[in-house]
mmCIF file of N, CA and C in Angstrom:
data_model
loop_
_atom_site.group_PDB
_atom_site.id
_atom_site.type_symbol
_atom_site.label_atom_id
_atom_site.label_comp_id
_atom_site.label_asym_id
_atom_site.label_seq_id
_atom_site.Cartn_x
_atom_site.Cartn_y
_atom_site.Cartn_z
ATOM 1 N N UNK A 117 0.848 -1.176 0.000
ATOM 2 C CA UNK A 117 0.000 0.000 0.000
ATOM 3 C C UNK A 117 0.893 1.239 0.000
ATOM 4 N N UNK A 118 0.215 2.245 -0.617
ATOM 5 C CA UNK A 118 1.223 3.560 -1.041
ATOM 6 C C UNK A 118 0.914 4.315 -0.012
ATOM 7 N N UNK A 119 1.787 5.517 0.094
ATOM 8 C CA UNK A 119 0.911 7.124 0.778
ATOM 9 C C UNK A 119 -0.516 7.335 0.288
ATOM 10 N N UNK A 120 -0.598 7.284 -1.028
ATOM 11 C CA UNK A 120 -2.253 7.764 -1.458
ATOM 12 C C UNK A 120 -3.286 6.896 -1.070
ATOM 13 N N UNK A 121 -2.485 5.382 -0.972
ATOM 14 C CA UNK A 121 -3.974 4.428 -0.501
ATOM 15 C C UNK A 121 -4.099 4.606 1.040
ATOM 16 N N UNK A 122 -3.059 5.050 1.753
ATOM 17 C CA UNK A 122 -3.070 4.868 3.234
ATOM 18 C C UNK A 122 -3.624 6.262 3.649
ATOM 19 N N UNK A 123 -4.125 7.451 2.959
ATOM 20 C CA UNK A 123 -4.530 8.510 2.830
ATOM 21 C C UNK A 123 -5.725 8.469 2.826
ATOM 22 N N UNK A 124 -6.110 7.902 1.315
ATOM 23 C CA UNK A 124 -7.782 7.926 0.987
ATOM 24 C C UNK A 124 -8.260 6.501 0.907
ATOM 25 N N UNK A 125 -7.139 5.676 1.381
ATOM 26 C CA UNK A 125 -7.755 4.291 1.194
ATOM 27 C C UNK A 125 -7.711 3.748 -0.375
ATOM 28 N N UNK A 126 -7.573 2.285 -0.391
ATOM 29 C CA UNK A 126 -7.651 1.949 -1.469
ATOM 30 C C UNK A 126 -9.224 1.711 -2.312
ATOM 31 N N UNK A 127 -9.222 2.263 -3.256
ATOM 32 C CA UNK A 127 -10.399 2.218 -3.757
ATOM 33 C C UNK A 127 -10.418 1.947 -5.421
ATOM 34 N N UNK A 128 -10.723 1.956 -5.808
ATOM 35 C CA UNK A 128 -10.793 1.654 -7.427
ATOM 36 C C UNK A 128 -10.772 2.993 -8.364
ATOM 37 N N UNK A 129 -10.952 3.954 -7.594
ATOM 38 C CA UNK A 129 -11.017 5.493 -8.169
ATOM 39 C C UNK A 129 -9.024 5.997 -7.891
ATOM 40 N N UNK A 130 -8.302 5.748 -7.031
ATOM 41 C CA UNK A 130 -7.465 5.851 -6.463
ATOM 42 C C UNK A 130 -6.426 4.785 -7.459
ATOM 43 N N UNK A 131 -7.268 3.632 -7.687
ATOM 44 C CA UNK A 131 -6.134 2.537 -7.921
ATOM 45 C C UNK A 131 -5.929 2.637 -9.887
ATOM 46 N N UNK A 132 -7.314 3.758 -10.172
ATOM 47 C CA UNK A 132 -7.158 4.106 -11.999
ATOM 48 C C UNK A 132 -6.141 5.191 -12.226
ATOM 49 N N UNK A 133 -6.537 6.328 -10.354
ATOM 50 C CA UNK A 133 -5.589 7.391 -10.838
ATOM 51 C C UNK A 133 -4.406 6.741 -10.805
ATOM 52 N N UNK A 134 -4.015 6.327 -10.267
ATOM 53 C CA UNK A 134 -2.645 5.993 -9.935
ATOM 54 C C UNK A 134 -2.089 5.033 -11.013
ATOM 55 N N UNK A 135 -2.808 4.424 -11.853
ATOM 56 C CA UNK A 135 -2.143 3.483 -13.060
ATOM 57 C C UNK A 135 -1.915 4.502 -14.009
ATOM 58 N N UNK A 136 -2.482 5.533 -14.097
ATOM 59 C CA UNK A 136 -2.689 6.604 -15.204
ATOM 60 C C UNK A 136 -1.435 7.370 -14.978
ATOM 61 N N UNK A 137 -0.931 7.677 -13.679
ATOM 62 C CA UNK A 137 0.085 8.566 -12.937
ATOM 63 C C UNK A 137 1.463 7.759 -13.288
ATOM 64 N N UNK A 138 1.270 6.569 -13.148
ATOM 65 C CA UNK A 138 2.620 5.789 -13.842
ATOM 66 C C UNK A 138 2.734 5.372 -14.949
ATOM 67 N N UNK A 139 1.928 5.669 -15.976
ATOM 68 C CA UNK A 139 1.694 5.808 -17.284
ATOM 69 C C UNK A 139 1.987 7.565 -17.967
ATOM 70 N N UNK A 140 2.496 8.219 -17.041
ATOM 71 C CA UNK A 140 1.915 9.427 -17.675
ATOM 72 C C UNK A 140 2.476 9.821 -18.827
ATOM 73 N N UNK A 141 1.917 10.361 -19.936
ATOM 74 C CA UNK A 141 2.587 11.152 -21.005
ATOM 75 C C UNK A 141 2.025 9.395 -22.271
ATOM 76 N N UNK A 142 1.034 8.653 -21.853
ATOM 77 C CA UNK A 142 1.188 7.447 -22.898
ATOM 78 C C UNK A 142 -0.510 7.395 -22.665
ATOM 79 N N UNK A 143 -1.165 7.095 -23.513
ATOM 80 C CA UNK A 143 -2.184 6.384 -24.050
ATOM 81 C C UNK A 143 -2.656 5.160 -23.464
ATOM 82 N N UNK A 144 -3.692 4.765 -23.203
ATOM 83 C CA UNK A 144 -4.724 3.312 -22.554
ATOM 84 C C UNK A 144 -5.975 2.820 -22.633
ATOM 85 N N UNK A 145 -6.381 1.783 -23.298
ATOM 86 C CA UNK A 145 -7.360 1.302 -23.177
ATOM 87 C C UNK A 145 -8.195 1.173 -21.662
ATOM 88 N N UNK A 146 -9.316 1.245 -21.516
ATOM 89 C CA UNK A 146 -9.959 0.852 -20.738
ATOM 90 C C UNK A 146 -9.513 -0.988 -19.805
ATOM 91 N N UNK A 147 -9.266 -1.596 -21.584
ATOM 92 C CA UNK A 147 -8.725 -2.816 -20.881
ATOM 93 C C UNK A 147 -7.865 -2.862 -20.222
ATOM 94 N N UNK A 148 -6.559 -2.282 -20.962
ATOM 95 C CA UNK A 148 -5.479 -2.012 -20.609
ATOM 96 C C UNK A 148 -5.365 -1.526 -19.313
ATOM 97 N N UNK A 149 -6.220 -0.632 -18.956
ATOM 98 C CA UNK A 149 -5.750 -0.151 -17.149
ATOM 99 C C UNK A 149 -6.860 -1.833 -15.986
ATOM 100 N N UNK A 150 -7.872 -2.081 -16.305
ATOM 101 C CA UNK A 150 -8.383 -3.496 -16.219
ATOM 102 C C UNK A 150 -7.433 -4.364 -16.130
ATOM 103 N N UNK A 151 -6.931 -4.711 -16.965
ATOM 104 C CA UNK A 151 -5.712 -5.739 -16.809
ATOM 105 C C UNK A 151 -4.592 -5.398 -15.774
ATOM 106 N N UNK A 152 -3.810 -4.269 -16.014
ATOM 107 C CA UNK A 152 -2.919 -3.907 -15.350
ATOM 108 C C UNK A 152 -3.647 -4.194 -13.741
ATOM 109 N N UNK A 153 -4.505 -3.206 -13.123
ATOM 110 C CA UNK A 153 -4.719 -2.799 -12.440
ATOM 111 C C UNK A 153 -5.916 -4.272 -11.524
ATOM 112 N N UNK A 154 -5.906 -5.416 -11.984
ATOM 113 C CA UNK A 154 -6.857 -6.023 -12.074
ATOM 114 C C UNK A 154 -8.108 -5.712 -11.372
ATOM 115 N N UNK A 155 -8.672 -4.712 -12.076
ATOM 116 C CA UNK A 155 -10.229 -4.370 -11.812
ATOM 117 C C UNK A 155 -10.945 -5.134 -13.081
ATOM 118 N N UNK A 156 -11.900 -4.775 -12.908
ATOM 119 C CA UNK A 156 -13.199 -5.348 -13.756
ATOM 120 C C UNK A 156 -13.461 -4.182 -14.556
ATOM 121 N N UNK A 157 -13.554 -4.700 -16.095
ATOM 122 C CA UNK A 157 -13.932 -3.290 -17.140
ATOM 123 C C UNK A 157 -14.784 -2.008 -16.479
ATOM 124 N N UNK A 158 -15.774 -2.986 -16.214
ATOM 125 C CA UNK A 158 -17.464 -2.356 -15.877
ATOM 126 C C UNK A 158 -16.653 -1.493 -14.849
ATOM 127 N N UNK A 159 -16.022 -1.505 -13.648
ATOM 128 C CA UNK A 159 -15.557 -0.415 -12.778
ATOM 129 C C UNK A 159 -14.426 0.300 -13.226
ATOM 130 N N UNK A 160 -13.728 0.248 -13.944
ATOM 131 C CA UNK A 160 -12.713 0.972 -14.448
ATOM 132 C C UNK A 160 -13.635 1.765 -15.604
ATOM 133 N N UNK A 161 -14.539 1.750 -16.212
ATOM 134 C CA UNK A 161 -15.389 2.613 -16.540
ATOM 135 C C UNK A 161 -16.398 2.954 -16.494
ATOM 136 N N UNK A 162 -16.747 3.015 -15.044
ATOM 137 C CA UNK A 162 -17.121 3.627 -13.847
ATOM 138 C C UNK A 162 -16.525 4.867 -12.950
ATOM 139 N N UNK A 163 -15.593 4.601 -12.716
ATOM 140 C CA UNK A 163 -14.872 5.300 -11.945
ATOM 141 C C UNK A 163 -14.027 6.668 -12.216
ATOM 142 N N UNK A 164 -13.509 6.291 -14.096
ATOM 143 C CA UNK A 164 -12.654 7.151 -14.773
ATOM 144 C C UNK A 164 -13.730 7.827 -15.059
ATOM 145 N N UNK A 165 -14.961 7.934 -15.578
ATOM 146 C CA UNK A 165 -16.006 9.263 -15.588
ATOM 147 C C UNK A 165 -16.072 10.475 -14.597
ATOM 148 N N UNK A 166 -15.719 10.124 -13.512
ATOM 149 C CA UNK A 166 -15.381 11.298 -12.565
ATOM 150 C C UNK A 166 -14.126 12.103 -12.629
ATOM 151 N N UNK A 167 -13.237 11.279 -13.465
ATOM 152 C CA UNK A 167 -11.845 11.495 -13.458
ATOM 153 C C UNK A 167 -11.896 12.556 -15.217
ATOM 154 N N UNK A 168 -12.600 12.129 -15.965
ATOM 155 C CA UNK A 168 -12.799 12.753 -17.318
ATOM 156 C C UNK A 168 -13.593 14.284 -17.315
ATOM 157 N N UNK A 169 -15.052 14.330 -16.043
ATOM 158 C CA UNK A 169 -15.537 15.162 -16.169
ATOM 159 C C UNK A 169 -14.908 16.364 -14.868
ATOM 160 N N UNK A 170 -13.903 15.662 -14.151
ATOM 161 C CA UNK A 170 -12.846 16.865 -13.447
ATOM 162 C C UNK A 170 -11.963 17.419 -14.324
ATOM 163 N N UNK A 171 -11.599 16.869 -15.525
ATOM 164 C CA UNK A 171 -10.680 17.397 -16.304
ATOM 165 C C UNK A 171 -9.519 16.785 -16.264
ATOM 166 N N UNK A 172 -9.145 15.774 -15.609
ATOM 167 C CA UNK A 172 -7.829 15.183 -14.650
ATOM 168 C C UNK A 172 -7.130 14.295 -16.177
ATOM 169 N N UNK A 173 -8.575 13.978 -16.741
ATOM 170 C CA UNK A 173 -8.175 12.652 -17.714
ATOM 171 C C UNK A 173 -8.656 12.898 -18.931
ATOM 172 N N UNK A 174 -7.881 13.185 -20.271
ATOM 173 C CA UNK A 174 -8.751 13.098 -21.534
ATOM 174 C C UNK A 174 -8.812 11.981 -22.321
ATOM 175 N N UNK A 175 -10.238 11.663 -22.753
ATOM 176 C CA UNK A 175 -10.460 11.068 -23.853
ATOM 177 C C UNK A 175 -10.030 11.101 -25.177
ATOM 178 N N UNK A 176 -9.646 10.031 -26.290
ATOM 179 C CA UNK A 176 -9.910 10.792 -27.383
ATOM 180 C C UNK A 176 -10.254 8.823 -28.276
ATOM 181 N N UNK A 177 -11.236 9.443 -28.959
ATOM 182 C CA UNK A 177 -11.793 8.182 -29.673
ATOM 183 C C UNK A 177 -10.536 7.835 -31.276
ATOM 184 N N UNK A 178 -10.828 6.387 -31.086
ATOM 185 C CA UNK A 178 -10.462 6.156 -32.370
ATOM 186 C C UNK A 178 -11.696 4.985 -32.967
ATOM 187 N N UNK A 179 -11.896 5.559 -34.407
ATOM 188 C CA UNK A 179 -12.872 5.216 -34.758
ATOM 189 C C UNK A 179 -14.616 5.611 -33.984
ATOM 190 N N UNK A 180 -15.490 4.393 -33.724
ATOM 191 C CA UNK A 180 -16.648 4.687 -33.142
ATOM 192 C C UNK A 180 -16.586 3.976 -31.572
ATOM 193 N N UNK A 181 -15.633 2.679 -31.823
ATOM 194 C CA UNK A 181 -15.752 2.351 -30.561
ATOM 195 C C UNK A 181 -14.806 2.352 -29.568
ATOM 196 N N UNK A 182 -13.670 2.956 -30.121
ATOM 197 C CA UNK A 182 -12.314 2.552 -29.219
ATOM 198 C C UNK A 182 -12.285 4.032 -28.654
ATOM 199 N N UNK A 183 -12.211 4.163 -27.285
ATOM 200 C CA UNK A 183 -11.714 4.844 -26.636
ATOM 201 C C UNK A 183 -9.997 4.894 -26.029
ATOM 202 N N UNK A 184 -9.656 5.772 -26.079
ATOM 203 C CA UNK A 184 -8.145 5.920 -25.329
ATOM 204 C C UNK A 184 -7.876 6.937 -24.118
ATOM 205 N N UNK A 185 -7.432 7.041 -23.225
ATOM 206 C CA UNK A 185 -7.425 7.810 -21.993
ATOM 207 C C UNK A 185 -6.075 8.115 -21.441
ATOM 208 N N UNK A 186 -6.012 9.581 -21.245
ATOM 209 C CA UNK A 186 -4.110 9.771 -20.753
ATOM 210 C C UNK A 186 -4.669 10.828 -19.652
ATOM 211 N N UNK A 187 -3.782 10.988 -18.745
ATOM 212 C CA UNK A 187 -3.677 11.873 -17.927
ATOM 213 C C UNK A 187 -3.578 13.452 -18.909
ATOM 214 N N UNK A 188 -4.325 14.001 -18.124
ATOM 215 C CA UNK A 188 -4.502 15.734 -19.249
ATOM 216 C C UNK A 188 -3.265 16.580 -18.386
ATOM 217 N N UNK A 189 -2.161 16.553 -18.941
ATOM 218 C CA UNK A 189 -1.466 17.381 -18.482
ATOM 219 C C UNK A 189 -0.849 18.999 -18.838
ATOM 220 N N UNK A 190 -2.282 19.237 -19.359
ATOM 221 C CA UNK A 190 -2.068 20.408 -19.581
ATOM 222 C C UNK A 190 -3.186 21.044 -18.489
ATOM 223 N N UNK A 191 -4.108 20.115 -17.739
ATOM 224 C CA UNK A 191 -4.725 20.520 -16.726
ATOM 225 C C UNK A 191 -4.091 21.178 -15.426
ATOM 226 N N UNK A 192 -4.077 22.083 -14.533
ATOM 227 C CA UNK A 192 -3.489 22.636 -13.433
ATOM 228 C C UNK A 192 -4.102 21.620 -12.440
ATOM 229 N N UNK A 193 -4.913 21.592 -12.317
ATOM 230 C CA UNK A 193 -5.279 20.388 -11.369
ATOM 231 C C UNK A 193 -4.703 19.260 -11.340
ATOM 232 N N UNK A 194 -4.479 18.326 -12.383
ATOM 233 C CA UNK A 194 -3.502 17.383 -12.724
ATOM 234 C C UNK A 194 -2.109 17.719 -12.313
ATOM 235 N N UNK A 195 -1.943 18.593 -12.765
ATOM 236 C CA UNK A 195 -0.363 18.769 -12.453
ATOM 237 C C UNK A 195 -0.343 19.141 -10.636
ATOM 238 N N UNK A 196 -1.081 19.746 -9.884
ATOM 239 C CA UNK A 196 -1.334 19.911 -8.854
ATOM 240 C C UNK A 196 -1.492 18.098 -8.309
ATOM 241 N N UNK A 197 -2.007 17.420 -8.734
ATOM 242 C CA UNK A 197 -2.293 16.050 -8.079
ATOM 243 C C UNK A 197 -0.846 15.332 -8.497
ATOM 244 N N UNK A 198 -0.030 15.287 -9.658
ATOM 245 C CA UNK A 198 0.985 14.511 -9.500
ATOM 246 C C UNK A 198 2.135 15.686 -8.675
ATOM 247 N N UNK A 199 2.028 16.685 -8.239
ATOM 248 C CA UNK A 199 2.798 17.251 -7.309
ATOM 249 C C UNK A 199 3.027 16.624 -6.027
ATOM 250 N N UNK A 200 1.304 16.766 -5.440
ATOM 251 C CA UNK A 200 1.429 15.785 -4.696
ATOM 252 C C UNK A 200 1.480 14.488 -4.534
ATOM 253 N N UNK A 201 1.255 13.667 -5.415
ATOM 254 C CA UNK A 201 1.522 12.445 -5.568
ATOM 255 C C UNK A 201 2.973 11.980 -5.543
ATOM 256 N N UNK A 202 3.802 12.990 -5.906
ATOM 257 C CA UNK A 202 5.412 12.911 -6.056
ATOM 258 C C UNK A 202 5.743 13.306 -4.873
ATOM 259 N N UNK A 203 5.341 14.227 -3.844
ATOM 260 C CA UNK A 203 5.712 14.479 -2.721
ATOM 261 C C UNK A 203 5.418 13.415 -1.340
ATOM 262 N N UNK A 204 4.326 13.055 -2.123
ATOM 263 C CA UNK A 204 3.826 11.622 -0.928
ATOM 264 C C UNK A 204 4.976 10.332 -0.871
ATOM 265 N N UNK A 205 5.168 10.186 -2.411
ATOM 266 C CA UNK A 205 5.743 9.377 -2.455
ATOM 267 C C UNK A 205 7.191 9.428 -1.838
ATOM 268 N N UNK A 206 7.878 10.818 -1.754
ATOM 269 C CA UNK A 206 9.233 10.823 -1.224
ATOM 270 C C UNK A 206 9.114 10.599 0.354
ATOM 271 N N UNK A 207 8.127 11.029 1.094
ATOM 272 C CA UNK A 207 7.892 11.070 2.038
ATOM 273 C C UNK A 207 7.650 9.452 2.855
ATOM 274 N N UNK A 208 7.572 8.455 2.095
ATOM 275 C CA UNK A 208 7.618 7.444 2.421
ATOM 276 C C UNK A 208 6.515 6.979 3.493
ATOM 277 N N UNK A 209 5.289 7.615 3.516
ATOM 278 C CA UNK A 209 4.485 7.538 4.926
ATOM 279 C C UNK A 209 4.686 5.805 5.328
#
């Protein structure tokens, strides 16, 4: 368990940001963070909707059905959350 899960607890909202945060600057399927992360599709797109309509995470389609998802780092908020996410982490809680 990290600083962020021992913070807010581990949760499935926590466990997408955080696959996305060690991905950053790259592209992901829905499966792709599912697999990694072993959640279940259905909650991994669940959860990243809160994360898309904060601005934290953009979409961008290919074709009609494929979605792809990266951390928006041109967001201030984003960059504000891997600040702290980088500071938690040195801190070793």
């Amino acid at each position: 368990m990290d600083a962020l899960e021992k913070i807010f607890g581990k949760t499935a909202q926590i466990t997408v940001l955080k696959n996305l945060i060690q991905h950053k600057g790259e592209s992901t399927y829905l499966s792709g963070i599912a697999e990694e992360t072993g959640l279940s599709h259905s909650s991994v797109a669940r959860v990243i909707e809160p994360l898309l309509k904060s601005n934290i995470v953009i979409e961008k389609r290919l074709g009609k059905q494929i979605r792809t998802f990266s951390l928006n780092l041109d967001s201030e908020l984003t960059n504000h959350i891997l600040d702290f996410y980088g500071r938690l982490e040195k801190m070793k809680l």
